Tab-separated table of C-alpha atoms in Angstrom:
chain	number	residue	atom	x	y	z
B	1	MET	CA	-15.085	53.308	29.310
B	2	SER	CA	-13.692	50.201	27.623
B	3	GLN	CA	-10.474	48.700	28.879
B	4	ARG	CA	-7.493	48.555	26.552
B	5	ILE	CA	-4.216	46.675	26.219
B	6	GLY	CA	-1.952	49.286	24.650
B	7	ASN	CA	-3.776	50.416	21.516
B	8	LEU	CA	-5.955	47.293	21.391
B	9	PRO	CA	-9.273	46.508	23.086
B	10	ALA	CA	-8.859	44.361	26.211
B	11	ASN	CA	-11.255	41.769	24.776
B	12	ILE	CA	-9.271	41.257	21.539
B	13	ASN	CA	-8.403	37.686	22.555
B	14	ILE	CA	-11.186	35.217	21.842
B	15	MET	CA	-9.386	32.416	23.678
B	16	ASN	CA	-6.520	32.189	26.169
B	17	PRO	CA	-5.591	28.491	26.059
B	18	VAL	CA	-3.901	26.882	29.047
B	19	PRO	CA	-0.618	25.379	27.839
B	20	ASN	CA	0.118	21.700	28.423
B	21	LYS	CA	3.213	20.877	30.489
B	22	ASP	CA	5.037	19.896	27.266
B	23	ALA	CA	3.833	22.912	25.248
B	24	LYS	CA	6.338	24.394	22.803
B	25	THR	CA	7.191	28.051	22.264
B	26	ILE	CA	7.295	29.920	18.975
B	27	MET	CA	10.903	30.703	18.030
B	28	LYS	CA	10.499	32.152	14.513
B	29	LEU	CA	7.774	33.547	12.323
B	30	ILE	CA	7.420	32.189	8.809
B	31	ARG	CA	6.539	34.956	6.370
B	32	THR	CA	5.255	34.796	2.819
B	33	ASN	CA	5.152	38.107	0.943
B	34	GLY	CA	5.708	39.887	4.270
B	35	LYS	CA	2.697	38.319	6.013
B	36	ILE	CA	2.864	35.672	8.727
B	37	SER	CA	2.070	32.313	7.143
B	38	GLY	CA	3.406	29.983	9.835
B	39	TYR	CA	5.524	29.414	12.908
B	40	GLN	CA	8.688	27.518	13.820
B	41	LEU	CA	8.445	25.966	17.279
B	42	SER	CA	11.119	25.338	19.900
B	43	ASP	CA	11.415	21.689	18.810
B	44	GLY	CA	12.054	22.717	15.167
B	45	THR	CA	8.549	21.882	13.935
B	46	VAL	CA	7.244	24.263	11.285
B	47	LEU	CA	3.474	24.789	11.219
B	48	SER	CA	1.158	26.755	8.971
B	49	LYS	CA	-0.715	29.638	10.571
B	50	THR	CA	-3.909	27.534	10.632
B	51	ASP	CA	-2.143	24.545	12.224
B	52	GLY	CA	-0.487	26.849	14.764
B	53	VAL	CA	-3.865	28.201	15.846
B	54	ALA	CA	-5.260	24.657	16.115
B	55	LEU	CA	-2.285	23.469	18.203
B	56	ALA	CA	-2.514	26.516	20.475
B	57	LYS	CA	-6.207	25.800	21.088
B	58	GLN	CA	-5.165	22.323	22.286
B	59	GLY	CA	-2.615	23.822	24.695
B	60	GLY	CA	0.387	22.869	22.555
B	61	ILE	CA	1.908	26.369	22.316
B	62	ARG	CA	2.959	28.415	25.332
B	63	GLY	CA	2.565	32.197	25.686
B	64	VAL	CA	-0.078	32.833	23.030
B	65	ALA	CA	-3.751	33.670	22.806
B	66	ILE	CA	-6.113	33.315	19.858
B	67	ALA	CA	-7.578	36.497	18.396
B	68	SER	CA	-9.724	37.133	15.348
B	69	ARG	CA	-9.608	39.818	12.685
B	70	ASN	CA	-12.102	39.931	9.825
B	71	GLY	CA	-13.175	36.372	10.650
B	72	SER	CA	-9.634	34.970	10.477
B	73	GLU	CA	-8.096	33.544	13.648
B	74	TYR	CA	-4.448	34.223	14.474
B	75	LEU	CA	-2.006	33.958	17.380
B	76	ARG	CA	-1.040	36.876	19.618
B	77	SER	CA	1.517	37.064	22.391
B	78	ILE	CA	0.048	37.166	25.873
B	79	PRO	CA	1.313	40.429	27.415
B	80	ASP	CA	3.850	39.675	30.143
B	81	GLY	CA	5.879	42.885	30.253
B	82	LYS	CA	8.739	41.426	28.176
B	83	GLU	CA	9.152	42.642	24.616
B	84	SER	CA	11.731	40.015	23.636
B	85	ASN	CA	9.104	37.256	23.448
B	86	ASN	CA	6.433	39.225	21.572
B	87	LEU	CA	5.621	37.501	18.301
B	88	GLY	CA	6.315	40.685	16.355
B	89	ASP	CA	9.833	40.860	17.818
B	90	LEU	CA	10.812	37.285	16.920
B	91	PRO	CA	13.091	36.563	13.972
B	92	SER	CA	11.396	35.833	10.665
B	93	THR	CA	12.252	33.541	7.808
B	94	GLY	CA	10.640	32.789	4.479
B	95	LEU	CA	9.732	29.200	3.636
B	96	ARG	CA	7.884	27.803	0.665
B	97	GLY	CA	5.019	25.362	0.808
B	98	LEU	CA	3.075	26.701	3.791
B	99	SER	CA	-0.548	27.677	3.406
């Protein structure tokens, strides 16, 4: 029997980076045509989805893991029992110029 996290396989995360002591948190999701295209961090920095994954891998973002779907890496919240900090529950905004 495979282990699961909610409806997802337990091994969905391909990497659980250890955050640096000065790691930022994601405060808002940037959406383009309804899909996540980037992230706004606690210091106001806005990153593309690709740059967010790269920064998380370096320990620069707290509370996230890297997962992969159809060969594309993305960030996921690390389950901690709190729904308020799940990426899907964060406010969203639309910005132009992110890719």
